[in-house]
């Protein structure tokens, strides 16, 4: 086998040879010669396996052509230069069409100059370009080139399987997936209208509401992958995972009958694992009308696995493939845990072989896989490990595909230990909502003793029906399993609930020492009748599968675990569109004291991760047990929405991974509750590293990780500078910006204005590229400052805004009746605002009942301002570093050259304080811009993909800033330094150098006032307390 080092050398030689051949204008035959040599040396392909210049009939033009190179089902057409060459590309397509007509096979065509590869494949109605990649330009490493080419060649054998290799060969960009997806769509179209498939789809979509926060099949769903496409992707991956598992445990399936056994699960049942396949949402591929074609599809995929030595699996192979085929998960708060991090967490909490473990949102099963491997390394092997794992290492997830993948990974982790065992096992990973115990507690009294499982109606006009599982059974896993098997077996034979059924139910309750009530018996009779009806209506399909899973969280809450670990969903509340789910989550936030009932504005900023932490502490963790969750770092910063979480939830230790790259696209931490009582400061460990890849084993990652132990102090509720905190206000929400930010029309005159193109660049749909044109009179023109143009001690530019407000006696008054513009003789202005209001009503969300003026003046953000106040301190609401300046309204107005605004309105991207004097304003501005304040607030700033962000009023919460004292020399000195710094920034602006991106202009500003800032810091250290 060719080593990676040897391949890299061969690859470098090849790219150099091709470059030289092209430079010296060698014929195409020379390029073909170099490519064949590359295949021989780099991929072990024998020259005799390659067909050169094969003749093929081109039916459409009634002649024969010669294919440059043929390997397997690949046709290569070589040219010295690809630019232009439309006729040559068309000839390759003719070759592909000719072979399809002649042999009935769908070949893949590759048009190449030896470095650039364009791939053409059959797409239902013709051959189209489906892929393009380039060698030798640095876009792909040598290792990636090997994967990329071999995803087409499949030339390797007995290679060590890795998650990355699996992704290249079988992921969404692979030729294998493209062919399979096309075939699956064809099969789906043939059966999509059957009642059975409709049942599968409806239940699958309902479960995904918990994942995506909304109905993915609705017309208003804006996700990048629509429901039909996602269903096909999930089907492909679930069946591929089963095939991979079977091949790893036993051998490659060698017949269609074996493949059928793999897909329906019988092949696993006969070998000891009874809940790996069959009866789930993706069993539709075995429907009689399409089964033969589906078996042929998956048989071909199974044969391609011959490239791997599947006896050597030491990582979660399916995780990256799962992510790759679910492209929007990061947008929705699903971040999959790399193996090294899961291993590190288990080591940090000292997970022991005698402990039970539960992951309530297990995803693809990384923590479960790592837990098994961790115990294996601690000395558990064979039957001892298998029996301990299936009894004590458990997981749940609401995502139906995740559960299948997690079960497969779990089985793969145990694969070497199952050899020679005769025991039948059930993989303890279940498709269930870990929030179920909370939802049960929220239920009405009449439902509290049962777990209701809704069966959607067959027709929209019908009412839903319910299975009702008595809580006493839901909390007893063995009795629960027995009862589901009983009603499933009887329903399939058409048996009605009779005296014999009643007696059988009594016997099962007695065997498990559970008291049977008359109400329980009635529920089980109705459950049997409902299941029988579903079978008779051809709507059963998956109900036994659903029933056997959904009650598990109640069982686990009754049992409790020594260790609860995981990486729960980080889905923000604002992304939950489903009303029922919203209500459940909102009530749970309040019940767990994660938010106060009067803090309604913070609901949209909450996410599910803290809810899962609280849930696990209260429902699933044994007393004295250990909880360890991967969470966004923002939950331990000063973000207001997480203050209650920090105050009410026990946190014993913190692992901080903000400085580890690559990891997730937002800063990350691990919170640990090991039962120790927290103190004012929590022990923490900060890790840092530049890793070569996100997915690594801990053995490689730990050599690169550095660790620094310390303490973390949470932001408390104390306001250390109340005199300033209560007087700093956020500006007005001047949105949609395209309807109020204006510039004079270039071709216009006088009062003609149009939407400011500058703000359109940052505007999002549906308002982006909506431009208004019209006329606005001077009384309705104001200026504002966006925070991205704010720098320490100044700003780079102001914007004009047209607002339906009039300045009267120093206050702003809204003009809500547009006829007022006519009375004032400003008809044209009235038309502008009528146009803006009409566009707002047309484009706003259907749930938004606010008028255009109410949107602008949200929370009275406009009318509460005093635009004529002479001295205001303006501070950016967010940014990596704090920035503030003193706005002297009268002079600032005259810096707007195009039209003179009536006043300056503060925008919501900044906070403002109306100072009593110029000296107080500059004193406060100096302190806010100091390094002292900047460093003090850093630990409490919520952090996102771009680092620290929200500042808001943190300086007054974290720091004790004295009120201005005109007689205090330090206060006077700070005010003078601020005024000097403002003069320096004005000089920088007048020179034309205060331009560029926000980070650039703020850096330039700090450099310009470096001397003043140094002196400010010296004094601020004396003045400010913490």
mmCIF file with all atom_site columns, N, CA and C in Angstrom, residues 203-216 398-400:
data_model
loop_
_atom_site.group_PDB
_atom_site.id
_atom_site.type_symbol
_atom_site.label_atom_id
_atom_site.label_alt_id
_atom_site.label_comp_id
_atom_site.label_asym_id
_atom_site.label_entity_id
_atom_site.label_seq_id
_atom_site.pdbx_PDB_ins_code
_atom_site.Cartn_x
_atom_site.Cartn_y
_atom_site.Cartn_z
_atom_site.occupancy
_atom_site.B_iso_or_equiv
_atom_site.pdbx_formal_charge
_atom_site.auth_seq_id
_atom_site.auth_comp_id
_atom_site.auth_asym_id
_atom_site.auth_atom_id
_atom_site.pdbx_PDB_model_num
ATOM 1  N N  . UNK A 1 203 ? -44.803 11.557 10.285 1.00 0.00 ? 203 UNK A N  1
ATOM 2  C CA . UNK A 1 203 ? -44.165 11.371 11.587 1.00 0.00 ? 203 UNK A CA 1
ATOM 3  C C  . UNK A 1 203 ? -42.711 11.863 11.586 1.00 0.00 ? 203 UNK A C  1
ATOM 4  N N  . UNK A 1 204 ? -42.026 11.629 10.504 1.00 0.00 ? 204 UNK A N  1
ATOM 5  C CA . UNK A 1 204 ? -40.647 12.120 10.352 1.00 0.00 ? 204 UNK A CA 1
ATOM 6  C C  . UNK A 1 204 ? -40.623 13.651 10.440 1.00 0.00 ? 204 UNK A C  1
ATOM 7  N N  . UNK A 1 205 ? -41.546 14.304 9.743  1.00 0.00 ? 205 UNK A N  1
ATOM 8  C CA . UNK A 1 205 ? -41.602 15.769 9.758  1.00 0.00 ? 205 UNK A CA 1
ATOM 9  C C  . UNK A 1 205 ? -41.952 16.302 11.145 1.00 0.00 ? 205 UNK A C  1
ATOM 10 N N  . UNK A 1 206 ? -42.860 15.620 11.839 1.00 0.00 ? 206 UNK A N  1
ATOM 11 C CA . UNK A 1 206 ? -43.267 16.072 13.173 1.00 0.00 ? 206 UNK A CA 1
ATOM 12 C C  . UNK A 1 206 ? -42.089 16.026 14.143 1.00 0.00 ? 206 UNK A C  1
ATOM 13 N N  . UNK A 1 207 ? -41.293 14.981 14.042 1.00 0.00 ? 207 UNK A N  1
ATOM 14 C CA . UNK A 1 207 ? -40.135 14.886 14.928 1.00 0.00 ? 207 UNK A CA 1
ATOM 15 C C  . UNK A 1 207 ? -39.107 15.973 14.620 1.00 0.00 ? 207 UNK A C  1
ATOM 16 N N  . UNK A 1 208 ? -38.975 16.303 13.341 1.00 0.00 ? 208 UNK A N  1
ATOM 17 C CA . UNK A 1 208 ? -37.975 17.300 12.973 1.00 0.00 ? 208 UNK A CA 1
ATOM 18 C C  . UNK A 1 208 ? -38.365 18.713 13.385 1.00 0.00 ? 208 UNK A C  1
ATOM 19 N N  . UNK A 1 209 ? -39.626 18.916 13.764 1.00 0.00 ? 209 UNK A N  1
ATOM 20 C CA . UNK A 1 209 ? -39.998 20.212 14.340 1.00 0.00 ? 209 UNK A CA 1
ATOM 21 C C  . UNK A 1 209 ? -39.146 20.486 15.574 1.00 0.00 ? 209 UNK A C  1
ATOM 22 N N  . UNK A 1 210 ? -38.840 19.427 16.340 1.00 0.00 ? 210 UNK A N  1
ATOM 23 C CA . UNK A 1 210 ? -38.013 19.578 17.544 1.00 0.00 ? 210 UNK A CA 1
ATOM 24 C C  . UNK A 1 210 ? -36.566 19.870 17.205 1.00 0.00 ? 210 UNK A C  1
ATOM 25 N N  . UNK A 1 211 ? -36.169 19.532 15.982 1.00 0.00 ? 211 UNK A N  1
ATOM 26 C CA . UNK A 1 211 ? -34.788 19.769 15.555 1.00 0.00 ? 211 UNK A CA 1
ATOM 27 C C  . UNK A 1 211 ? -34.649 21.155 14.940 1.00 0.00 ? 211 UNK A C  1
ATOM 28 N N  . UNK A 1 212 ? -35.566 21.473 14.019 1.00 0.00 ? 212 UNK A N  1
ATOM 29 C CA . UNK A 1 212 ? -35.465 22.708 13.254 1.00 0.00 ? 212 UNK A CA 1
ATOM 30 C C  . UNK A 1 212 ? -36.275 23.854 13.853 1.00 0.00 ? 212 UNK A C  1
ATOM 31 N N  . UNK A 1 213 ? -37.163 23.519 14.805 1.00 0.00 ? 213 UNK A N  1
ATOM 32 C CA . UNK A 1 213 ? -37.965 24.557 15.428 1.00 0.00 ? 213 UNK A CA 1
ATOM 33 C C  . UNK A 1 213 ? -39.175 24.956 14.619 1.00 0.00 ? 213 UNK A C  1
ATOM 34 N N  . UNK A 1 214 ? -39.369 24.354 13.446 1.00 0.00 ? 214 UNK A N  1
ATOM 35 C CA . UNK A 1 214 ? -40.519 24.673 12.613 1.00 0.00 ? 214 UNK A CA 1
ATOM 36 C C  . UNK A 1 214 ? -40.802 23.513 11.674 1.00 0.00 ? 214 UNK A C  1
ATOM 37 N N  . UNK A 1 215 ? -41.929 23.590 10.991 1.00 0.00 ? 215 UNK A N  1
ATOM 38 C CA . UNK A 1 215 ? -42.354 22.541 10.076 1.00 0.00 ? 215 UNK A CA 1
ATOM 39 C C  . UNK A 1 215 ? -41.582 22.689 8.773  1.00 0.00 ? 215 UNK A C  1
ATOM 40 N N  . UNK A 1 216 ? -40.696 21.741 8.489  1.00 0.00 ? 216 UNK A N  1
ATOM 41 C CA . UNK A 1 216 ? -39.846 21.865 7.299  1.00 0.00 ? 216 UNK A CA 1
ATOM 42 C C  . UNK A 1 216 ? -40.606 21.629 6.004  1.00 0.00 ? 216 UNK A C  1
ATOM 43 N N  . UNK A 1 398 ? -33.930 13.342 19.436 1.00 0.00 ? 398 UNK A N  1
ATOM 44 C CA . UNK A 1 398 ? -35.219 13.518 18.783 1.00 0.00 ? 398 UNK A CA 1
ATOM 45 C C  . UNK A 1 398 ? -35.086 13.397 17.274 1.00 0.00 ? 398 UNK A C  1
ATOM 46 N N  . UNK A 1 399 ? -33.862 13.437 16.761 1.00 0.00 ? 399 UNK A N  1
ATOM 47 C CA . UNK A 1 399 ? -33.626 13.367 15.318 1.00 0.00 ? 399 UNK A CA 1
ATOM 48 C C  . UNK A 1 399 ? -33.630 11.906 14.877 1.00 0.00 ? 399 UNK A C  1
ATOM 49 N N  . UNK A 1 400 ? -34.574 11.501 14.012 1.00 0.00 ? 400 UNK A N  1
ATOM 50 C CA . UNK A 1 400 ? -34.680 10.084 13.648 1.00 0.00 ? 400 UNK A CA 1
ATOM 51 C C  . UNK A 1 400 ? -33.434 9.533  12.971 1.00 0.00 ? 400 UNK A C  1
#
